[in-house]
Structures are given as C-alpha cells and as structure tokens.
Coordinates of C-alpha atoms in Angstrom, one line a residue:
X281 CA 124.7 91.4 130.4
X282 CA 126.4 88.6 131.5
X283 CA 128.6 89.8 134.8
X284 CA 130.7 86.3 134.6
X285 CA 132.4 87.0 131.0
X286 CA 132.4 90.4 131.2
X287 CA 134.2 93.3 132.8
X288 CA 134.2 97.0 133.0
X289 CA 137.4 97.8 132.0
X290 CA 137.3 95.4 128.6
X291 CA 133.7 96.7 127.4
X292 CA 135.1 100.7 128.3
X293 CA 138.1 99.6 126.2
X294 CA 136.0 98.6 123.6
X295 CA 134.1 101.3 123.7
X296 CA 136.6 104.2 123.4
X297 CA 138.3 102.3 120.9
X298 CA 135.3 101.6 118.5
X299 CA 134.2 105.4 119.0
X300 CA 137.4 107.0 118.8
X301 CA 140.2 104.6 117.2
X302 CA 137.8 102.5 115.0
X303 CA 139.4 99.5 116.0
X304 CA 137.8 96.0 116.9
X305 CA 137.4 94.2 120.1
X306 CA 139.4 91.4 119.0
X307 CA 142.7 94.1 118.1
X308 CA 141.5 95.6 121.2
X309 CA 142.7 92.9 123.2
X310 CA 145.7 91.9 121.1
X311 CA 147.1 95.3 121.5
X312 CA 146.6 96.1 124.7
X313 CA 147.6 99.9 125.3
X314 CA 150.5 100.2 128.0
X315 CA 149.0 103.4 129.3
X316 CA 145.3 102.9 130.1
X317 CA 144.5 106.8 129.9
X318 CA 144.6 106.4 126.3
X319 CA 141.6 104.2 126.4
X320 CA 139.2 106.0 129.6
X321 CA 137.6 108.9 127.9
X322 CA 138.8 112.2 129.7
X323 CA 137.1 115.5 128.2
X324 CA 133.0 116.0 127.5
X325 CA 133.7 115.7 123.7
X326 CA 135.0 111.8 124.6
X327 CA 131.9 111.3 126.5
X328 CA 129.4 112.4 124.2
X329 CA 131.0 110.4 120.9
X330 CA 130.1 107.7 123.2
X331 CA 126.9 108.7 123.0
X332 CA 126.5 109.4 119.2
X333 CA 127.5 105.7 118.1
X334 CA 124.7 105.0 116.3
X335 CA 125.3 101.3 115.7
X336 CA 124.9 101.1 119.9
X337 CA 122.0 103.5 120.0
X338 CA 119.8 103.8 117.0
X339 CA 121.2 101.3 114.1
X340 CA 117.9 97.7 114.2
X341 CA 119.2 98.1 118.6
X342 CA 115.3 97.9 119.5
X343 CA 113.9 94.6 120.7
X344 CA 111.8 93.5 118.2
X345 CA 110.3 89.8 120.2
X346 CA 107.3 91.8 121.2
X347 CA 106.9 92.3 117.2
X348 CA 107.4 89.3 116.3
X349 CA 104.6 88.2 119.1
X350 CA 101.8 90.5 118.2
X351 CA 99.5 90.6 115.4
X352 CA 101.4 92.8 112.8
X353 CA 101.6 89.9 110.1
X354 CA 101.7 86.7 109.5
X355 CA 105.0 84.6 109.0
X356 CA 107.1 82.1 110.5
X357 CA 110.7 82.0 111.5
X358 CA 112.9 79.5 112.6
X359 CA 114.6 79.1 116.4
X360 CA 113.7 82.0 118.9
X361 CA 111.8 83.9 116.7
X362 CA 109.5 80.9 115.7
X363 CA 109.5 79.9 119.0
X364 CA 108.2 84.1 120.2
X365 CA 105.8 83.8 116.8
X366 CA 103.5 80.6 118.4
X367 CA 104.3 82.1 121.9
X368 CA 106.4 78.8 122.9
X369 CA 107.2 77.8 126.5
X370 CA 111.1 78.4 126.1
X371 CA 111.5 80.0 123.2
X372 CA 115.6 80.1 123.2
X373 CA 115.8 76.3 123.2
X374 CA 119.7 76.8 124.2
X375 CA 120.3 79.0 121.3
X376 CA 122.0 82.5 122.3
X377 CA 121.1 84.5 119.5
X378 CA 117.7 85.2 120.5
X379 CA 119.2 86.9 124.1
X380 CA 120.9 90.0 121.6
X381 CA 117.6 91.8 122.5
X382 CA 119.0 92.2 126.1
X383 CA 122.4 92.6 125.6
X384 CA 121.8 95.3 123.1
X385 CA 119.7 97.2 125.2
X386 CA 122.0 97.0 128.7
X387 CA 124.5 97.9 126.4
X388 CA 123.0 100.9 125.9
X389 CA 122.4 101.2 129.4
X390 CA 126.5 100.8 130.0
X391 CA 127.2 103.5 127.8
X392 CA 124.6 105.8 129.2
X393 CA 126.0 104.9 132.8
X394 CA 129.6 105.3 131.9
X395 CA 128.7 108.9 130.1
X396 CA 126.2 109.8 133.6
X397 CA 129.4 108.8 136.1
X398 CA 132.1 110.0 133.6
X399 CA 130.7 114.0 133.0
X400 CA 130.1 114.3 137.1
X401 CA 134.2 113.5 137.6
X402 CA 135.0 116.5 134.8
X403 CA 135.5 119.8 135.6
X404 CA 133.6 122.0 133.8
X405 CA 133.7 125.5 132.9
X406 CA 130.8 128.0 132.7
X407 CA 131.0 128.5 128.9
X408 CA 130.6 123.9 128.8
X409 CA 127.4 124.1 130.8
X410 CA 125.5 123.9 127.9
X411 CA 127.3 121.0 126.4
X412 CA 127.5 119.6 130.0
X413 CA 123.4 119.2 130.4
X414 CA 122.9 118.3 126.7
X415 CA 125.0 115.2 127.2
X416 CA 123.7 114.2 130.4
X417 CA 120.3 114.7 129.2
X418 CA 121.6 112.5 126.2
X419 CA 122.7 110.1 128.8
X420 CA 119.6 110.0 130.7
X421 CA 117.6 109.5 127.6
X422 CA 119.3 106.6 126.0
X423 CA 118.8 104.9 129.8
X424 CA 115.3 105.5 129.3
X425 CA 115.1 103.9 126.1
X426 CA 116.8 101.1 126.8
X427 CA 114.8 100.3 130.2
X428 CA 111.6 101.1 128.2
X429 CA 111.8 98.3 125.7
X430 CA 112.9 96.5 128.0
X431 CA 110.0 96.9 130.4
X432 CA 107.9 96.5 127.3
X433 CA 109.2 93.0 126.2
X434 CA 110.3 91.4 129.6
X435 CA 107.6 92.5 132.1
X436 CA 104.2 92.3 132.4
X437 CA 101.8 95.4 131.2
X438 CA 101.5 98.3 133.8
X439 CA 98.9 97.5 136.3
X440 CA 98.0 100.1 138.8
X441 CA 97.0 97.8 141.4
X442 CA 99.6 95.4 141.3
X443 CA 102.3 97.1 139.6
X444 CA 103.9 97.4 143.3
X445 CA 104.6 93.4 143.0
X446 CA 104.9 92.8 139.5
X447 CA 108.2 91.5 138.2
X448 CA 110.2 94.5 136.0
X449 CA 113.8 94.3 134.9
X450 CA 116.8 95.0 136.5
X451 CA 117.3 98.5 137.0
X452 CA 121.0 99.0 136.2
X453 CA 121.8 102.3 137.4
X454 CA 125.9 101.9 137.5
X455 CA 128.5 101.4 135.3
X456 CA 130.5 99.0 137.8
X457 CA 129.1 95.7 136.5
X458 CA 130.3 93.6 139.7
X459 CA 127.6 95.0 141.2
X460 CA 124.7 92.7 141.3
X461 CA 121.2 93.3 140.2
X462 CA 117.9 91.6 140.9
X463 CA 114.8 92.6 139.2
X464 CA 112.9 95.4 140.5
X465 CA 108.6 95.8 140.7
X466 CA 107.5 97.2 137.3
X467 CA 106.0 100.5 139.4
X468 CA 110.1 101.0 140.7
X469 CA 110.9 100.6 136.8
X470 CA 108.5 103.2 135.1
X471 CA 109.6 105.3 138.4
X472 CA 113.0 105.3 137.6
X473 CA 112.2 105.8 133.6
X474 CA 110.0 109.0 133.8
X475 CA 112.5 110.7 136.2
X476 CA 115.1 110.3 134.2
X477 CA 113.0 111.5 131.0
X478 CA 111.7 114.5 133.3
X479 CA 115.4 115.4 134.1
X480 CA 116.8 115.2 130.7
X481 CA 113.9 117.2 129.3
X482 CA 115.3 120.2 131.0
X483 CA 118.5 119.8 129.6
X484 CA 118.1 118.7 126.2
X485 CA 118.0 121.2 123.2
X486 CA 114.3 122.1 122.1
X487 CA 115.8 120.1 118.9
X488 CA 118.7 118.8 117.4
X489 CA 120.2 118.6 114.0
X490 CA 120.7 114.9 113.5
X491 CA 117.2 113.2 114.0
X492 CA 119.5 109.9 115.7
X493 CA 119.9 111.7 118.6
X494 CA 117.8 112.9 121.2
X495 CA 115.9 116.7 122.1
X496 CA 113.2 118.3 124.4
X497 CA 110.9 117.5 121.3
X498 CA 111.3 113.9 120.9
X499 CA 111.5 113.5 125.1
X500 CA 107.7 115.2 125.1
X501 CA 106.6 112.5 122.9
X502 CA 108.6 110.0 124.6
X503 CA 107.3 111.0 127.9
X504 CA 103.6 111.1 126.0
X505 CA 104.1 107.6 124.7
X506 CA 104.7 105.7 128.3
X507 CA 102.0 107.7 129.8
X508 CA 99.3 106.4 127.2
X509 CA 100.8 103.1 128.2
X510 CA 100.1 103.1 131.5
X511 CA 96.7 104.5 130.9
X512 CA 97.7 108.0 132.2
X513 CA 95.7 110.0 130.0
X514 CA 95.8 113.0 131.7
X515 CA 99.9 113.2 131.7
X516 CA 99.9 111.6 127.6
X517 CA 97.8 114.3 126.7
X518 CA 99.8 116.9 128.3
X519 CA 102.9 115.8 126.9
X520 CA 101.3 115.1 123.3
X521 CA 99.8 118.7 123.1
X522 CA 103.2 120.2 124.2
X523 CA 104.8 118.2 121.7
X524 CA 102.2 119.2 118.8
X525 CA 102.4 123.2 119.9
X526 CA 106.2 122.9 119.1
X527 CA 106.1 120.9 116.1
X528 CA 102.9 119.8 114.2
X529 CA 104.4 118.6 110.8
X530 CA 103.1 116.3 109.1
X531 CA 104.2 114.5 105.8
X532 CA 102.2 114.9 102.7
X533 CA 102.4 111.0 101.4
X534 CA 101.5 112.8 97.9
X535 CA 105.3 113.8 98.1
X536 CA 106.4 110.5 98.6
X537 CA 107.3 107.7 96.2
X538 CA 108.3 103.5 97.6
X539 CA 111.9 103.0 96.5
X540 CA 113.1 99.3 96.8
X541 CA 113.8 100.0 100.5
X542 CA 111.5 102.5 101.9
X543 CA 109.4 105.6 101.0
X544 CA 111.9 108.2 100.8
X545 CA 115.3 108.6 100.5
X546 CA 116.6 110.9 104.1
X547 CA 114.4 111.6 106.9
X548 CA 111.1 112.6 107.2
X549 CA 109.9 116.3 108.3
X550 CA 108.0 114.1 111.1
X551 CA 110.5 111.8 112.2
X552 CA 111.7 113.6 116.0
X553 CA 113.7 110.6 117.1
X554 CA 115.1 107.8 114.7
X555 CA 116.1 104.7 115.5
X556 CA 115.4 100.8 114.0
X557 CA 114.0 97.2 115.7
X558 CA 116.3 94.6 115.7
X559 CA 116.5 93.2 111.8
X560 CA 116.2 89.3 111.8
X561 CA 114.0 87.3 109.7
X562 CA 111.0 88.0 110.9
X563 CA 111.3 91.9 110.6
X564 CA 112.5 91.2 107.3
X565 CA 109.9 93.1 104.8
X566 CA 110.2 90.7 101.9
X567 CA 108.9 88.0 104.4
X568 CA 106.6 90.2 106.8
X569 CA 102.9 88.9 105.2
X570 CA 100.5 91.1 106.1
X571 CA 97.6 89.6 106.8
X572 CA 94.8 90.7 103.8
X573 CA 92.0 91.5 106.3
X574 CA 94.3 94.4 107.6
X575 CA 94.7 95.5 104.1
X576 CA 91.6 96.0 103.3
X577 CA 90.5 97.8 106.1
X578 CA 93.0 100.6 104.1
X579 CA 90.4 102.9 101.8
X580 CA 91.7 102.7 97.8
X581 CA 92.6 106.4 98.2
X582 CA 94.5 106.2 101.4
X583 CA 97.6 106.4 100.1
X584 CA 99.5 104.1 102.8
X585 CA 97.5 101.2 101.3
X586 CA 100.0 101.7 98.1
X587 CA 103.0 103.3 99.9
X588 CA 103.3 101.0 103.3
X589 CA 102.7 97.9 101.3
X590 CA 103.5 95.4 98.2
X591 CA 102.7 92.7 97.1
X592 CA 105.3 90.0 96.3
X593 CA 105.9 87.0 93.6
X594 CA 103.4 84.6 96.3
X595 CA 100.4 87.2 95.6
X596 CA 100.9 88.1 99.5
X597 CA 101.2 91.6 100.8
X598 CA 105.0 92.4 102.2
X599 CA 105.2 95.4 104.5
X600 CA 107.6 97.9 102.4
X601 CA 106.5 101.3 104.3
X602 CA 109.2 101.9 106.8
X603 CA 110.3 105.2 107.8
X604 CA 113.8 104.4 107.7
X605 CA 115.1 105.1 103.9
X606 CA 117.8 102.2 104.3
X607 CA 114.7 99.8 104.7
X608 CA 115.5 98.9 108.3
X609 CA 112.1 98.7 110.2
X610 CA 111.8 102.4 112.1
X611 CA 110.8 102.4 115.6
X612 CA 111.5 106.3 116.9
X613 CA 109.4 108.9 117.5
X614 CA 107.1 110.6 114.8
X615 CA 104.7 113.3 114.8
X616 CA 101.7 110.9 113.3
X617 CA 101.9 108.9 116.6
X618 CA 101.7 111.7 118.3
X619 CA 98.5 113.3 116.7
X620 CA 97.1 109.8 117.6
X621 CA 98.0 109.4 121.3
X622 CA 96.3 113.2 121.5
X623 CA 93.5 112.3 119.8
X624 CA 92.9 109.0 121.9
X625 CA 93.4 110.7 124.8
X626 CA 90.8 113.6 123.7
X627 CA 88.4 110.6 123.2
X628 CA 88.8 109.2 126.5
X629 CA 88.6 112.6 128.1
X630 CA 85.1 112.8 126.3
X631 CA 86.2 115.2 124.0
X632 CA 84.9 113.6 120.9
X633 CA 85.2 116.3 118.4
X634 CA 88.5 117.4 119.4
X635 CA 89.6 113.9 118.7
X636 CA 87.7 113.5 115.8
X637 CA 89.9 117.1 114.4
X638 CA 93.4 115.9 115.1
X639 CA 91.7 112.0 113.6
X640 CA 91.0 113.7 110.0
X641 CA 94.5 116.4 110.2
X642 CA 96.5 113.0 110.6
X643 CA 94.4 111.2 107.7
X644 CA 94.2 114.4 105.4
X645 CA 97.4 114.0 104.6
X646 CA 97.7 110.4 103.8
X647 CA 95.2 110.3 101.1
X648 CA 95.4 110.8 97.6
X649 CA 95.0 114.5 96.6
X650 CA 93.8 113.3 93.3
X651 CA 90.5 112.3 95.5
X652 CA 88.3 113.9 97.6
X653 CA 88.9 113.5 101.5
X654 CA 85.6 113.2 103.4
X655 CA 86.6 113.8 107.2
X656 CA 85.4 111.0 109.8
X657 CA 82.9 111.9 112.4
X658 CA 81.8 110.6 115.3
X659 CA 78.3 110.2 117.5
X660 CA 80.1 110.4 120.7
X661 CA 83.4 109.7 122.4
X662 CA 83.1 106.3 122.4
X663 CA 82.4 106.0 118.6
X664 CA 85.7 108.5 118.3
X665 CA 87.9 106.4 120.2
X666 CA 86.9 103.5 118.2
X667 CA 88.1 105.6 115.5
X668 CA 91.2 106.4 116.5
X669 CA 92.2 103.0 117.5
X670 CA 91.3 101.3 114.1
X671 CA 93.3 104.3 112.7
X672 CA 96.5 103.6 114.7
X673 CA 96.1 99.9 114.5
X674 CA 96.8 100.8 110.1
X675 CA 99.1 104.5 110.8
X676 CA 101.1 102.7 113.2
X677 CA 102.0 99.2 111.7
X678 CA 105.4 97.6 111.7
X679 CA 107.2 100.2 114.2
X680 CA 107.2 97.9 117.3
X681 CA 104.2 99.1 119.1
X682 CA 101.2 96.8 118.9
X683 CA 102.5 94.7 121.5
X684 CA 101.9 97.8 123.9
X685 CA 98.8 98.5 122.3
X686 CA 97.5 94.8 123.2
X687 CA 99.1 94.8 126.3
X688 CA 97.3 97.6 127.5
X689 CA 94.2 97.5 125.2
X690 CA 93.4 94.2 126.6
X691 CA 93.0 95.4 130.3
X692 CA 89.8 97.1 128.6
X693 CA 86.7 94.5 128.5
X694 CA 85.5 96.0 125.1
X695 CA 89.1 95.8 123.5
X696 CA 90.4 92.5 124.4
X697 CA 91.9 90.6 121.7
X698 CA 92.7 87.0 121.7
X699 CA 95.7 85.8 119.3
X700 CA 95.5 82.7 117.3
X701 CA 98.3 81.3 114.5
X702 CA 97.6 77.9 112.8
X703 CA 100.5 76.2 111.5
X704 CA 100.8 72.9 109.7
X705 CA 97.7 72.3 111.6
X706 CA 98.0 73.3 114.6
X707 CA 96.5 75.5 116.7
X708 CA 98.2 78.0 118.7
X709 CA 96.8 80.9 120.9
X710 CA 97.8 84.2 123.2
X711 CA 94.6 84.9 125.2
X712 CA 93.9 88.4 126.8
X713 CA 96.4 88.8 129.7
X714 CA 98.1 85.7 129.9
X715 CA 102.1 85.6 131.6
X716 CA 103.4 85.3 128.3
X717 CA 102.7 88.9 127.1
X718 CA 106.2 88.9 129.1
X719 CA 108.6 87.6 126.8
X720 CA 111.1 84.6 128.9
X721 CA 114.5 86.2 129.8
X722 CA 117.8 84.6 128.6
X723 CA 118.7 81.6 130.1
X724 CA 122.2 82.9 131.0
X725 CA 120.1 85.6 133.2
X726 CA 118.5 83.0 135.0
X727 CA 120.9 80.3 135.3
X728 CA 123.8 81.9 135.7
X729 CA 122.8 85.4 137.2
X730 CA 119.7 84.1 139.5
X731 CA 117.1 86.7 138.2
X732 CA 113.6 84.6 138.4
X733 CA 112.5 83.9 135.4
X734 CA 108.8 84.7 133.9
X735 CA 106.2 81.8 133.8
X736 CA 105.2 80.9 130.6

C-alpha cells in the first residue's frame, strides 16, 4: 500500500461501510459520519463480516504475474502483462494498473490486521470463545494468504542456504499504517506465514459451510502446499496425509459437463478453499492458447483433455476448465492437488508404489468410464516421481501454480526448465534461476516508500 495517500482511519471507514452499509468510498467521504463509532466495528459479528467480504478475500484477489510469467499457455497482452509475458526489465512502464496485485493482497493483510487487533480489545464471554478463535483463525489465515502470494510473486524461491539473506516482502504485521516497513529475508517471511497457519489451525472449524472461507481442512493443505515448496517433504507429506484422512473426495469428471463458463454450475465436492487469480487479459480463457504440445500429452480418454479445454474460431486450444462455475480462473485449495503433493512426496521418500496408488486414485477418476483405465506403474521412485510431475504439470494447469513448480523444480539439475517466447521475431528467454523469477515491485514501493527493488 501506499502509506503517503492512505490512512487508517479512511480505509477502516471504507471498510465498515462497504461490509455493513453497502455504501462507496466516494459517499463515504462525502458523508462523513459525525460520530465515528458508527463506522469502527465494535462486537465479534462486525469483525468477522469483515472477514467474509469476498470481493476483498476470494473474488480474481490472487496475483496472477507469476501466471502470466510461467509456461501455462501461450498469448500476449498489452502493458504490464505483456511486459511479465516476455519477462521485461520494468514491466510497469509508469502504468499503475499492473501494481493491483500488491495492493489487493496488503489489503487483505489490513483487514486481517484490523480483525487480529480489533477481537483482542473485545470482551468476550465463555459461550463467544468459539466464535472468538474461529475468527482469529480466519484472521490469521487470510494474512497467510496474502503474504504467500506475495512471497510467491515478489521474492525469490526458498533457498535453504541463503534464504537468511534473500530479499522477501514486507511483513506487515499492524493495522497502523504510519508505521514503516522494509522488506524482510524470505526465511523471516515463511517464519512468520507457517506460525500463523499453525496457530489458526487450532482454531479453525475442522470445516466450514461456505467453501470462500477458511477451516482446519483447507489450512492442512495450505500448510502441505508451502512445505512442498520449500522442499520440505517430510512436513508436506504430513500435512497432505492429514488432510486426505479427513477428506479424500474426489470428483468423478463423468459427472461433469463444460458450460460456457466452467465445468459445473456450484462447487465442487473437492474444492476445500475457493478463491480466483486476478482476471485481466491474460487470464482471460477465450485468449489463454494453450500450447498443443501440452495437449497432447492428455490421453483421448482422459476426460480433462475434453472438459479443461476448447478449441476456439483460430483452431487454437482456449483453457475453459476452471473450477470456479462463474468462469473466473480458481486458485484455492482442492483435494486433486493434494493427492499429488502426497504422491510426490511418497516418491521422493522412495516410496514408489505408494505414490504410484494415490497417482492412478487421482487419474481413475478423470477418465472416461466408457474406457478402460489401465493404472500407471512405475520401475522405481525416480520413474514414479517423473510420473507424478508430468501428471500435475496437466491436473494442475491454469490455477496459479506453475510458477512455484518452476521456481522450485528448477533448483533440481534433472528438472530445470528454460523458458523461451518468440514474438514478431524475436527471441525472448527465462533461464533456470535467473532474478527475474521475482516479479519487479511497484514503482510507488520503491520510489516513494524506499523498499529496494528486485534486479531484473
């Protein structure tokens, strides 16, 4: 956020009044309320509204530059996003809307401050307790989130021996925002983000009735996910089996039909935690082409080859597959990813035929019942954990984390992958490791905040 043109007291304004009121910011400030207790949530209820704005929290809030960066398709843009696509030098070239990724997500990180500082002034009786922990576990969640993606897109991958130095993201951990923050080392980051996750899992409800908001369940795959990307297999197995002893469902793609937006028309039974990328052009699936070498690695009776994908008036392949019924491109947490960080981890543990199990559970129920399903095996672990990768390079596609995967992949000799785009013939590529696997922060950050900005 930008400290100079914001202030506390106008973004809590906005906030109650949006939540509660419905109002704009614009009428906010227009009509400003004589009596400012009308706008300062005061009872737990307030707080957690706060919390269930899903246009803050869930509605395209997730950065989606490490997307449009990867290998998911292949498209151009215009401005910051065509700038991210051919991994350009400074790719905001002056323009602002390109720095929404960050403001969305410390936005986030407001709320779930205001909520964490707000509940702890509140006195609260024995009967609230339970509605105490389950929104501070909320709270401490959503902070999580937020810091994660950010982490993901504005620092450098996790790297055990120099994560102690590496540059993270500010760690905002208060909602006064006159208090200045620098960046912190991306070890302090991931610190900060798995105690928080470890605190709200034993406060969260095992699960929740609306699949926008978080539980225990979808904080055990959570947790899971940003231990596989740190290369903790140990601690993303743990979590993952957890996880899949609570809930193992999977969706039958058999039962499912593409609609003009999606592939179904409410949740899936696998969906634990839904939320959506940031929607811009790029994400955009009548313009995402997927490249036809991916498509063909599909099987004809692997159902996601018809269900995830179409192709359009061009003769290209448009990614169509989303999880998210209203078409918006679903980045939450599902049970399919799951079975997959289990099965890699099984792999790496040496435990091929364990992986190869949950590898042909997960697969069993994406292909065409009409068709026989011959389940993968594998020689050994390493031939299983080739497996499962090439599997969760085609399950996992479009949902915002292939630029994790090659972030961390590519620390591995035998899975580095160099990028390359040719446009109007040029040349552009995004070799193994380079600095600009961390995405440039906004200019406003550096220029007019002072945080040191990544080398591209």
């Amino acid at each position: 956020m930008n400290l100079r043109y914001t202030t506390a007291k106008g973004i809590l304004a906005l906030m109650i009044c949006t939540v509660i009121n419905g109002c704009t910011w614009e009428e906010e400030f227009l009509d400003t309320k004589p009596n400012q207790s009308l706008i300062v949530p005061a009872t737990l209820d307030d707080y957690e509204k706060l919390l269930k704005n899903n246009t803050v929290f869930n509605l395209f809030r997730d950065p989606a530059l490490g997307l449009v960066s990867s290998d998911d398709y292949n498209t151009i843009s215009v401005n910051t996003y065509r700038n991210a696509y051919i991994w350009a030098r400074d790719i905001y070239e002056g323009e602002t809307y390109g720095e929404n990724e960050w403001r969305n997500a410390y936005t986030q990180v407001y709320y779930a401050n205001t909520v964490l500082e707000g509940i702890e002034r509140l006195t609260i009786s024995p009967s609230q307790q339970n509605d105490f922990n389950r929104v501070k576990g909320m709270a401490l969640f959503f902070r999580s989130w937020a810091f994660y993606n950010l982490v993901q897109t504005y620092a450098m991958p996790y790297d055990p021996v120099t994560s102690e130095t590496d540059l993270g993201i500010p760690l905002r951990l208060t909602a006064n925002l006159n208090v200045r923050v620098t960046r912190h080392t991306v070890k302090e980051c991931y610190d900060q983000i798995l105690k928080d996750l470890k605190e709200a899992l034993n406060l969260l409800p095992p699960e929740v009735t609306y699949k926008t908001q978080p539980s225990g369940l979808a904080t055990l795959g959570f947790l899971s996910r940003i231990y596989l990307a740190i290369g903790n297999y140990d601690q993303a197995l743990q979590y993952a089996d957890e996880y899949l002893h609570r809930n193992s469902e999977l969706t039958d793609y058999n039962s499912l039909s593409r609609t003009s937006y999606s592939i179904h028309t409410d949740f899936l039974g696998e969906d634990a935690f839904h939320t959506s990328l940031t929607t811009t052009r790029v994400t955009s699936r009548t313009r995402a082409i997927i490249d036809p070498a991916l498509i063909a690695t599909y099987n004809d009776n692997d159902l996601r080859k018809t269900l995830l994908f179409t192709i359009n008036s061009s003769g290209d392949y448009t990614f169509t597959g989303t999880y998210n019924y209203n078409g918006y491109p679903y980045s939450g947490i599902a049970t399919d990813e799951i079975y997959l960080i289990r099965a890699e981890c099984y792999a790496r543990n040496g435990e091929a035929g364990a992986a190869i199990n949950d590898l042909n559970t997960l697969l069993s129920h994406r292909w065409n019942s009409d068709a026989e399903f011959k389940p993968y095996e594998a020689a050994n672990a390493e031939d299983a954990l080739d497996l499962v990768l090439n599997e969760r390079r085609k399950e996992l596609i479009f949902r915002g984390l292939r630029w994790t995967d090659l972030r961390r992949l590519n620390k591995e000799d035998r899975f580095k992958v160099t990028l390359t785009r040719t446009i109007n013939g040029q040349t552009y590529t995004l070799p193994p490791n380079d600095p600009r696997y961390a995405l440039p922060l906004p200019d406003s950050e550096t220029v007019l905040n002072g945080l040191q900005q990544n080398p591209r």
